Short mmCIF file of C-alpha atoms and ligand atoms in Angstrom, two decimals:
data_model
loop_
_atom_site.label_atom_id
_atom_site.label_comp_id
_atom_site.label_asym_id
_atom_site.label_seq_id
_atom_site.Cartn_x
_atom_site.Cartn_y
_atom_site.Cartn_z
CA UNK A 1 0.06 108.41 64.07
CA UNK A 2 -1.87 105.16 63.92
CA UNK A 3 0.22 101.73 63.38
CA UNK A 4 -1.78 98.77 61.96
CA UNK A 5 0.79 96.17 63.25
CA UNK A 6 3.88 95.79 65.65
CA UNK A 7 6.47 93.46 65.05
CA UNK A 8 9.90 92.95 66.75
CA UNK A 9 12.16 92.42 63.99
CA UNK A 10 11.20 93.65 60.29
CA UNK A 11 13.58 92.73 57.38
CA UNK A 12 12.92 94.68 54.19
CA UNK A 13 13.79 92.80 51.10
CA UNK A 14 12.93 88.92 50.12
CA UNK A 15 16.24 88.32 48.10
CA UNK A 16 19.29 86.58 49.01
CA UNK A 17 20.30 88.60 51.95
CA UNK A 18 16.86 89.14 53.58
CA UNK A 19 15.92 85.41 53.26
CA UNK A 20 19.46 84.43 54.72
CA UNK A 21 18.92 86.92 57.63
CA UNK A 22 15.57 85.58 58.45
CA UNK A 23 17.03 82.28 58.49
CA UNK A 24 20.04 82.77 60.57
CA UNK A 25 17.73 84.51 62.88
CA UNK A 26 15.22 81.34 63.13
CA UNK A 27 18.34 79.12 63.49
CA UNK A 28 18.85 81.09 66.80
CA UNK A 29 15.37 80.86 67.81
CA UNK A 30 14.30 84.53 66.74
CA UNK A 31 11.28 85.30 64.67
CA UNK A 32 11.11 88.02 61.89
CA UNK A 33 9.04 89.16 59.04
CA UNK A 34 10.29 89.46 55.77
CA UNK A 35 8.63 92.11 53.36
CA UNK A 36 9.01 91.50 49.77
CA UNK A 37 7.62 93.92 47.13
CA UNK A 38 7.33 91.22 44.42
CA UNK A 39 4.26 88.99 44.38
CA UNK A 40 6.46 85.95 44.22
CA UNK A 41 10.28 85.54 45.30
CA UNK A 42 12.69 86.80 42.64
CA UNK A 43 15.65 84.97 41.64
CA UNK A 44 16.86 87.46 38.88
CA UNK A 45 20.24 87.03 37.56
CA UNK A 46 20.35 83.23 36.74
CA UNK A 47 23.05 81.92 38.84
CA UNK A 48 25.62 82.96 41.43
CA UNK A 49 29.09 81.84 41.85
CA UNK A 50 29.87 80.63 45.42
CA UNK A 51 33.52 80.44 46.80
CA UNK A 52 34.71 79.12 49.98
CA UNK A 53 34.01 81.93 52.06
CA UNK A 54 30.20 81.77 50.70
CA UNK A 55 30.21 77.91 51.45
CA UNK A 56 31.24 78.89 55.03
CA UNK A 57 28.23 80.97 55.65
CA UNK A 58 25.92 78.53 53.71
CA UNK A 59 27.33 75.83 56.32
CA UNK A 60 26.44 78.04 59.18
CA UNK A 61 22.84 78.31 57.70
CA UNK A 62 22.68 74.56 57.49
CA UNK A 63 22.32 74.60 53.44
CA UNK A 64 25.76 73.73 52.29
CA UNK A 65 24.90 70.06 51.60
CA UNK A 66 21.57 70.57 50.06
CA UNK A 67 23.10 73.30 47.70
CA UNK A 68 26.32 71.31 46.98
CA UNK A 69 24.45 68.43 45.20
CA UNK A 70 22.99 71.10 42.64
CA UNK A 71 26.16 72.05 40.94
CA UNK A 72 29.66 70.61 40.01
CA UNK A 73 32.93 72.43 41.46
CA UNK A 74 35.32 74.32 39.31
CA UNK A 75 38.58 75.73 40.35
CA UNK A 76 40.19 77.16 37.45
CA UNK A 77 39.74 80.24 35.54
CA UNK A 78 40.87 80.81 32.20
CA UNK A 79 41.29 84.35 30.72
CA UNK A 80 41.29 85.00 27.07
CA UNK A 81 42.20 88.46 25.59
CA UNK A 82 41.40 87.78 21.94
CA UNK A 83 42.38 91.14 20.53
CA UNK A 84 46.06 90.48 22.05
CA UNK A 85 46.17 86.85 21.68
CA UNK A 86 46.81 86.28 25.40
CA UNK A 87 45.83 83.40 27.56
CA UNK A 88 46.16 83.43 31.30
CA UNK A 89 45.25 80.92 33.77
CA UNK A 90 44.37 81.71 37.26
CA UNK A 91 42.73 79.81 40.44
CA UNK A 92 39.70 81.15 41.88
CA UNK A 93 40.21 79.50 45.07
CA UNK A 94 41.96 76.83 47.16
CA UNK A 95 38.42 75.39 48.38
CA UNK A 96 35.03 74.73 47.08
CA UNK A 97 33.86 76.89 44.07
CA UNK A 98 30.56 76.44 42.57
CA UNK A 99 27.89 78.23 40.37
CA UNK A 100 24.58 77.46 41.74
CA UNK A 101 21.11 78.44 40.52
CA UNK A 102 19.62 81.53 42.03
CA UNK A 103 16.29 79.83 42.09
CA UNK A 104 17.75 77.02 44.21
CA UNK A 105 19.48 79.24 46.63
CA UNK A 106 16.14 81.23 47.18
CA UNK A 107 14.19 78.30 47.37
CA UNK A 108 16.59 76.33 50.06
CA UNK A 109 16.77 79.52 51.92
CA UNK A 110 12.70 80.04 51.91
CA UNK A 111 11.84 76.50 52.53
CA UNK A 112 13.72 76.53 55.84
CA UNK A 113 11.62 79.28 57.12
CA UNK A 114 8.60 79.01 59.32
CA UNK A 115 5.25 79.76 57.31
CA UNK A 116 4.24 83.00 57.47
CA UNK A 117 7.86 84.73 57.62
CA UNK A 118 7.76 85.98 53.84
CA UNK A 119 5.11 88.50 52.98
CA UNK A 120 5.16 88.77 49.36
CA UNK A 121 3.39 91.95 47.68
CA UNK A 122 4.36 94.03 50.32
CA UNK A 123 6.38 97.40 49.18
CA UNK A 124 8.04 99.54 51.38
CA UNK A 125 7.76 103.47 50.58
CA UNK A 126 9.39 105.25 53.41
CA UNK A 127 10.60 104.95 56.85
CA UNK A 128 9.78 107.32 59.68
CA UNK A 129 10.79 107.46 63.49
CA UNK A 130 7.88 107.33 66.00
CA UNK A 131 8.85 110.45 68.37
CA UNK A 132 7.81 108.73 71.86
CA UNK A 133 9.74 105.42 71.40
CA UNK A 134 12.30 106.45 68.54
CA UNK A 135 11.26 103.09 66.97
CA UNK A 136 11.16 102.75 63.22
CA UNK A 137 7.68 102.98 61.35
CA UNK A 138 7.00 101.65 58.02
CA UNK A 139 4.79 103.10 55.38
CA UNK A 140 3.66 100.38 52.85
CA UNK A 141 2.47 101.00 49.45
CA UNK A 142 -1.01 99.36 50.53
CA UNK A 143 -1.33 102.53 53.02
CA UNK A 144 -0.50 100.51 56.01
CA UNK A 145 1.90 101.09 58.56
CA UNK A 146 4.18 98.64 60.55
CA UNK A 147 5.97 99.51 63.70
CA UNK A 148 9.23 97.53 64.63
CA UNK A 149 11.95 97.37 67.33
CA UNK A 150 14.37 96.52 64.78
CA UNK A 151 14.45 97.31 61.02
CA UNK A 152 17.03 95.66 58.52
CA UNK A 153 17.08 97.06 55.04
CA UNK A 154 17.97 94.12 52.57
CA UNK A 155 16.39 95.95 49.78
CA UNK A 156 19.09 95.79 47.32
CA UNK A 157 20.75 98.33 45.22
CA UNK A 158 17.98 100.92 45.36
CA UNK A 159 17.36 100.56 49.16
CA UNK A 160 14.70 102.86 50.69
CA UNK A 161 16.38 101.92 54.00
CA UNK A 162 19.96 103.03 52.84
CA UNK A 163 18.29 106.35 51.77
CA UNK A 164 16.93 106.68 55.38
CA UNK A 165 20.40 106.30 56.50
CA UNK A 166 21.71 108.98 54.24
CA UNK A 167 24.56 106.33 52.67
CA UNK A 168 25.86 107.99 49.89
CA UNK A 169 24.15 107.63 46.44
CA UNK A 170 25.24 104.72 44.16
CA UNK A 171 27.79 105.29 41.42
CA UNK A 172 27.35 103.68 37.91
CA UNK A 173 30.05 101.65 35.98
CA UNK A 174 30.08 102.59 32.50
CA UNK A 175 29.12 98.97 31.61
CA UNK A 176 25.79 96.51 31.59
CA UNK A 177 25.87 92.95 32.31
CA UNK A 178 23.48 90.40 30.78
CA UNK A 179 23.17 87.08 32.42
CA UNK A 180 21.59 83.82 31.51
CA UNK A 181 21.52 79.80 31.43
CA UNK A 182 21.79 77.74 28.31
CA UNK A 183 20.75 74.04 28.59
CA UNK A 184 22.47 71.54 26.11
CA UNK A 185 20.17 68.62 25.94
CA UNK A 186 22.99 66.26 25.05
CA UNK A 187 25.49 67.79 27.25
CA UNK A 188 27.61 70.81 26.47
CA UNK A 189 31.22 68.99 26.97
CA UNK A 190 32.97 71.98 28.48
CA UNK A 191 35.66 71.61 31.22
CA UNK A 192 34.37 72.66 34.55
CA UNK A 193 36.18 76.17 34.51
CA UNK A 194 35.51 79.56 34.68
CA UNK A 195 36.04 80.82 31.01
CA UNK A 196 36.57 84.82 30.44
CA UNK A 197 36.82 86.13 27.36
CA UNK A 198 37.48 89.48 26.28
CA UNK A 199 37.14 90.90 22.72
CA UNK A 200 36.21 94.61 21.34
CA UNK A 201 35.90 96.12 24.78
CA UNK A 202 33.16 93.50 25.72
CA UNK A 203 33.64 90.32 28.06
CA UNK A 204 31.99 87.02 28.02
CA UNK A 205 32.22 84.55 31.06
CA UNK A 206 30.89 81.03 31.07
CA UNK A 207 30.86 78.27 33.93
CA UNK A 208 29.10 74.96 33.73
CA UNK A 209 26.64 74.05 36.43
CA UNK A 210 26.18 70.51 35.41
CA UNK A 211 26.56 68.21 32.45
CA UNK A 212 23.85 70.18 30.58
CA UNK A 213 23.60 73.63 31.89
CA UNK A 214 25.95 76.61 31.70
CA UNK A 215 25.53 80.04 33.26
CA UNK A 216 26.89 82.78 31.06
CA UNK A 217 27.00 86.48 31.54
CA UNK A 218 28.28 89.39 29.29
CA UNK A 219 29.77 92.72 30.46
CA UNK A 220 29.39 95.11 27.73
CA UNK A 221 29.89 98.67 26.70
CA UNK A 222 27.78 101.01 25.05
CA UNK A 223 24.71 100.20 26.15
CA UNK A 224 22.23 102.90 27.70
CA UNK A 225 20.89 104.09 30.93
CA UNK A 226 18.46 102.06 32.97
CA UNK A 227 15.28 103.77 31.35
CA UNK A 228 16.43 102.99 27.72
CA UNK A 229 17.58 99.31 28.33
CA UNK A 230 15.50 96.54 27.08
CA UNK A 231 13.48 94.58 29.47
CA UNK A 232 11.68 91.70 27.38
CA UNK A 233 14.15 88.73 26.85
CA UNK A 234 13.91 88.62 23.13
CA UNK A 235 15.16 92.00 22.83
CA UNK A 236 17.90 91.41 25.61
CA UNK A 237 19.11 88.54 23.46
CA UNK A 238 19.12 90.52 20.21
CA UNK A 239 21.23 93.31 21.96
CA UNK A 240 23.72 90.55 23.37
CA UNK A 241 23.94 88.85 20.19
CA UNK A 242 24.65 92.23 18.41
CA UNK A 243 27.37 93.20 20.62
CA UNK A 244 29.14 89.96 20.65
CA UNK A 245 28.75 89.09 17.01
CA UNK A 246 32.79 88.71 16.64
CA UNK A 247 32.90 85.94 19.21
CA UNK A 248 33.28 82.32 18.50
CA UNK A 249 30.42 80.35 17.07
CA UNK A 250 30.52 78.41 20.18
CA UNK A 251 29.66 81.58 22.30
CA UNK A 252 27.33 83.02 19.93
CA UNK A 253 25.48 79.74 19.95
CA UNK A 254 25.32 79.66 23.60
CA UNK A 255 23.67 83.16 23.82
CA UNK A 256 21.24 82.26 20.85
CA UNK A 257 20.31 79.23 22.31
CA UNK A 258 19.64 80.53 26.17
CA UNK A 259 16.70 80.05 28.03
CA UNK A 260 14.78 83.08 27.46
CA UNK A 261 13.29 83.16 31.04
CA UNK A 262 16.72 83.31 32.49
CA UNK A 263 17.77 86.53 30.82
CA UNK A 264 18.32 89.81 32.71
CA UNK A 265 19.89 93.23 31.82
CA UNK A 266 21.70 95.10 34.72
CA UNK A 267 23.52 98.53 34.70
CA UNK A 268 26.62 97.78 37.04
CA UNK A 269 26.47 100.02 39.99
CA UNK A 270 28.34 100.09 43.34
CA UNK A 271 28.65 102.20 46.21
CA UNK A 272 32.06 103.70 46.72
CA UNK A 273 34.53 102.00 48.85
CA UNK A 274 35.71 105.15 50.23
CA UNK A 275 32.22 106.06 51.34
CA UNK A 276 31.63 102.63 52.95
CA UNK A 277 34.73 103.29 55.22
CA UNK A 278 32.97 106.59 56.91
CA UNK A 279 29.38 106.09 56.32
CA UNK A 280 27.04 105.47 59.32
CA UNK A 281 25.40 102.03 58.71
CA UNK A 282 23.30 102.39 61.72
CA UNK A 283 20.39 104.82 62.89
CA UNK A 284 18.54 104.19 65.96
CA UNK A 285 17.33 100.49 65.43
CA UNK A 286 17.85 100.56 61.58
CA UNK A 287 20.63 98.87 59.79
CA UNK A 288 21.25 97.54 56.29
CA UNK A 289 22.81 94.50 54.69
CA UNK A 290 23.70 93.09 51.28
CA UNK A 291 23.59 94.92 48.49
CA UNK A 292 21.57 97.73 50.43
CA UNK A 293 24.62 98.38 52.24
CA UNK A 294 27.51 97.78 49.95
CA UNK A 295 26.31 96.79 46.23
CA UNK A 296 29.60 96.30 44.30
CA UNK A 297 30.24 95.30 40.58
CA UNK A 298 30.44 91.53 39.78
CA UNK A 299 34.18 91.39 39.10
CA UNK A 300 34.97 89.33 42.36
CA UNK A 301 32.04 87.37 42.55
CA UNK A 302 31.58 88.02 46.07
CA UNK A 303 28.32 90.52 46.57
CA UNK A 304 26.10 87.44 47.32
CA UNK A 305 28.62 85.51 49.63
CA UNK A 306 28.90 89.16 51.48
CA UNK A 307 25.26 89.24 52.02
CA UNK A 308 25.41 85.67 53.37
CA UNK A 309 28.07 86.58 55.57
CA UNK A 310 26.21 89.78 56.89
CA UNK A 311 23.37 87.39 57.53
CA UNK A 312 25.22 85.20 59.89
CA UNK A 313 27.13 88.08 61.80
CA UNK A 314 23.89 90.21 62.10
CA UNK A 315 22.14 87.24 63.47
CA UNK A 316 25.11 86.29 65.94
CA UNK A 317 25.41 89.93 67.35
CA UNK A 318 21.56 90.30 67.89
CA UNK A 319 21.14 86.83 69.45
CA UNK A 320 24.19 87.29 71.73
CA UNK A 321 23.56 90.78 72.87
CA UNK A 322 20.10 91.67 72.17
CA UNK A 323 17.91 88.77 73.67
CA UNK A 324 17.84 87.01 76.82
CA UNK A 325 15.30 84.06 77.99
CA UNK A 326 11.63 85.24 79.17
CA UNK A 327 11.49 84.92 82.65
CA UNK A 328 8.36 82.73 82.31
CA UNK A 329 10.41 80.34 80.20
CA UNK A 330 8.35 81.07 77.14
CA UNK A 331 11.05 82.06 74.30
CA UNK A 332 13.38 84.88 74.03
CA UNK A 333 12.79 88.51 75.25
CA UNK A 334 14.13 91.55 72.96
CA UNK A 335 15.79 94.51 74.78
CA UNK A 336 15.55 97.67 72.45
CA UNK A 337 18.45 99.23 74.16
CA UNK A 338 20.58 96.20 73.69
CA UNK A 339 19.51 95.73 70.01
CA UNK A 340 21.18 99.08 69.07
CA UNK A 341 24.52 98.32 70.45
CA UNK A 342 24.05 94.84 68.60
CA UNK A 343 23.73 96.45 65.47
CA UNK A 344 26.66 98.61 66.03
CA UNK A 345 28.62 95.57 66.74
CA UNK A 346 27.30 94.09 63.38
CA UNK A 347 28.43 97.39 61.77
CA UNK A 348 32.11 97.30 63.38
CA UNK A 349 32.51 93.52 62.70
CA UNK A 350 31.56 93.70 58.93
CA UNK A 351 32.99 97.07 57.85
CA UNK A 352 36.52 96.31 57.17
CA UNK A 353 35.48 93.27 55.41
CA UNK A 354 33.01 95.04 53.25
CA UNK A 355 35.64 97.88 52.44
CA UNK A 356 38.14 95.15 51.46
CA UNK A 357 35.73 93.18 49.07
CA UNK A 358 34.41 96.66 47.68
CA UNK A 359 37.64 98.20 47.16
CA UNK A 360 39.12 94.70 45.52
CA UNK A 361 36.11 94.42 43.20
CA UNK A 362 36.47 98.17 42.40
CA UNK A 363 40.17 97.89 41.17
CA UNK A 364 39.57 94.66 39.52
CA UNK A 365 36.61 95.93 37.44
CA UNK A 366 38.46 98.87 36.54
CA UNK A 367 41.38 97.15 35.13
CA UNK A 368 39.03 94.24 33.64
CA UNK A 369 36.39 96.37 31.72
CA UNK A 370 37.08 99.82 32.36
CA UNK A 371 39.35 101.99 30.17
CA UNK A 372 41.64 103.68 32.60
CA UNK A 373 44.50 106.01 31.63
CA UNK A 374 48.30 104.66 31.85
CA UNK A 375 48.69 106.42 34.99
CA UNK A 376 45.27 105.15 36.53
CA UNK A 377 46.12 101.64 35.08
CA UNK A 378 49.64 102.03 36.80
CA UNK A 379 48.30 102.84 40.45
CA UNK A 380 45.58 100.19 40.29
CA UNK A 381 48.27 97.78 39.63
CA UNK A 382 50.49 99.01 42.59
CA UNK A 383 47.60 99.06 44.91
CA UNK A 384 46.84 95.71 43.97
CA UNK A 385 50.47 94.52 44.13
CA UNK A 386 50.99 96.46 47.59
CA UNK A 387 47.56 96.23 49.47
CA UNK A 388 45.77 92.89 47.99
CA UNK A 389 48.98 90.95 47.33
CA UNK A 390 47.29 87.63 48.17
CA UNK A 391 44.55 87.29 45.58
CA UNK A 392 42.86 84.70 47.30
CA UNK A 393 42.73 86.02 50.92
CA UNK A 394 39.22 87.18 50.59
CA UNK A 395 37.97 83.80 49.73
CA UNK A 396 39.74 82.42 53.05
CA UNK A 397 37.53 84.58 55.26
CA UNK A 398 35.47 82.63 57.75
CA UNK A 399 32.41 84.92 59.18
CA UNK A 400 32.52 82.32 62.18
CA UNK A 401 29.49 80.40 63.79
CA UNK A 402 26.17 81.52 63.95
C1 FAD B 1 26.11 90.88 36.73
C2 FAD B 1 26.22 90.38 38.10
C3 FAD B 1 27.12 89.26 38.46
C4 FAD B 1 27.10 88.85 39.59
N1 FAD B 1 27.61 87.61 40.03
C5 FAD B 1 27.83 87.24 41.51
C6 FAD B 1 28.39 86.03 41.70
O1 FAD B 1 29.02 85.19 40.91
N2 FAD B 1 28.62 85.89 43.23
C7 FAD B 1 28.09 86.37 43.96
O2 FAD B 1 28.24 86.15 45.13
N3 FAD B 1 27.54 87.73 43.73
C8 FAD B 1 27.29 88.05 42.38
N4 FAD B 1 26.56 89.31 42.13
C9 FAD B 1 26.07 89.96 43.31
C10 FAD B 1 24.72 89.51 43.92
O3 FAD B 1 23.78 89.11 42.64
C11 FAD B 1 24.34 90.41 45.00
O4 FAD B 1 25.13 91.10 46.02
C12 FAD B 1 22.85 89.73 45.81
O5 FAD B 1 22.16 89.29 44.95
C13 FAD B 1 22.51 90.79 46.77
O6 FAD B 1 21.48 90.19 47.44
P1 FAD B 1 20.46 91.18 48.16
O7 FAD B 1 19.45 90.16 48.77
O8 FAD B 1 21.24 92.12 49.06
O9 FAD B 1 19.95 92.17 46.97
P2 FAD B 1 18.72 91.86 45.82
O10 FAD B 1 18.97 90.65 45.33
O11 FAD B 1 18.82 92.83 45.04
O12 FAD B 1 17.43 91.74 46.79
C14 FAD B 1 16.64 92.69 47.26
C15 FAD B 1 15.32 92.35 47.34
O13 FAD B 1 14.39 93.38 47.94
C16 FAD B 1 13.43 93.50 47.36
N5 FAD B 1 12.82 95.19 47.74
C17 FAD B 1 13.58 96.26 47.15
N6 FAD B 1 13.06 97.26 47.54
C18 FAD B 1 12.00 96.98 48.10
C19 FAD B 1 11.02 97.81 49.03
N7 FAD B 1 11.10 99.00 49.16
N8 FAD B 1 10.03 96.96 49.68
C20 FAD B 1 10.14 95.50 49.68
N9 FAD B 1 11.08 94.82 49.09
C21 FAD B 1 11.98 95.57 48.29
C22 FAD B 1 13.49 93.31 46.02
O14 FAD B 1 12.27 92.98 45.12
C23 FAD B 1 14.45 91.90 45.95
O15 FAD B 1 13.66 90.98 46.12
C24 FAD B 1 26.64 89.64 40.94
C25 FAD B 1 25.82 90.98 40.34
C26 FAD B 1 25.75 91.00 39.17
C27 FAD B 1 25.03 92.51 38.92
#
């Protein structure tokens, strides 16, 4: 096998997780290369809610103050069941909760990386293992090969690296989500709160980001599988409007006036929490992080923050265990054997946290938008009450110092 290039650490995927991992490593003086299949960095999904645990991770990456200035805080969530006439108020967190533009987050992460770290337009097709060294070798879509000592898969839900690790296949929720931004040139006048309205088996959420911009999403039943789903923004908006026609004028107008460039439609999927408990997330010098490992539904708003936490913990484990100063004083030297131990430490440290978040997300999702039988509903409520009694515990998590 001929290799065209050899790189110590390769990260596949330039989304939140891949960029955050590269940045966390960079902050520790460790270089890496991020391979991103798109020609430019993507910020699909309009915006992202970040709760205190996510802000703690952003603080470790040195990005919290930059991003804080881009969005107003919110604390309260207001849940309205239109059909049942029920209104309930809940608190999202005891600390900082803000909804930031994904493009601001991606840009902030990318801007802090040394130039040349991100290689756009590089799609990884498969992973192989070199017989002699047992190091991973990546096959790229342009026919080239890259050999590496550590491979980190941050390539999202349909991860090639997760397949290499033989993680269990993803499961589909029976729902789709549309996300978008709406700009109100004269100000929206909404309270700084997370509003969630349920009607006719559909859910609409809205969070103000500043005085003029709101992030909204819908979780809708009855849409087709991936192949049949509309991809162009005008069709996505038309589909969303048709399914939310019975909502208030304020909501319908918000969708009608949305910024077309911000719209995206996604079929909701997850990796089963029980498989995360047992699955092997490290094979040789290869591991996964972010959605590639633990894609979960959006019902807790924690997938992105969990990806940031992964990045901090992974970089900490690698820098502590796998690197030592070069004897000639010129930077750090990677030990391949120690790197594998470092990846094991990362998986061990993250596993329970990931299982906790994924399980809570799954149960919340089942109650929020699923249609469980009475017995299943009762069981979900009992588990939530017994195992996840403190509803804000997951937001108090601290991934620790980089
Ligand atoms: C409707 C919805 C709402 C959500 N709301 C929130 C929220 O409020 N708060 C929150 O924290 N999380 C939220 N999430 C979850 C969050 O969006 C994800 O957890 C997060 O984006 C994961 O980031 P990632 O970098 O792991 O994966 P991705 O964002 O999927 O990035 C993967 C990257 O890898 C690239 N890639 C893929 N395959 C290859 C390949 N073979 N070669 C090279 N590159 C490749 C892709 O192009 C992409 O850029 C939500 C999710 C959904 C669906």
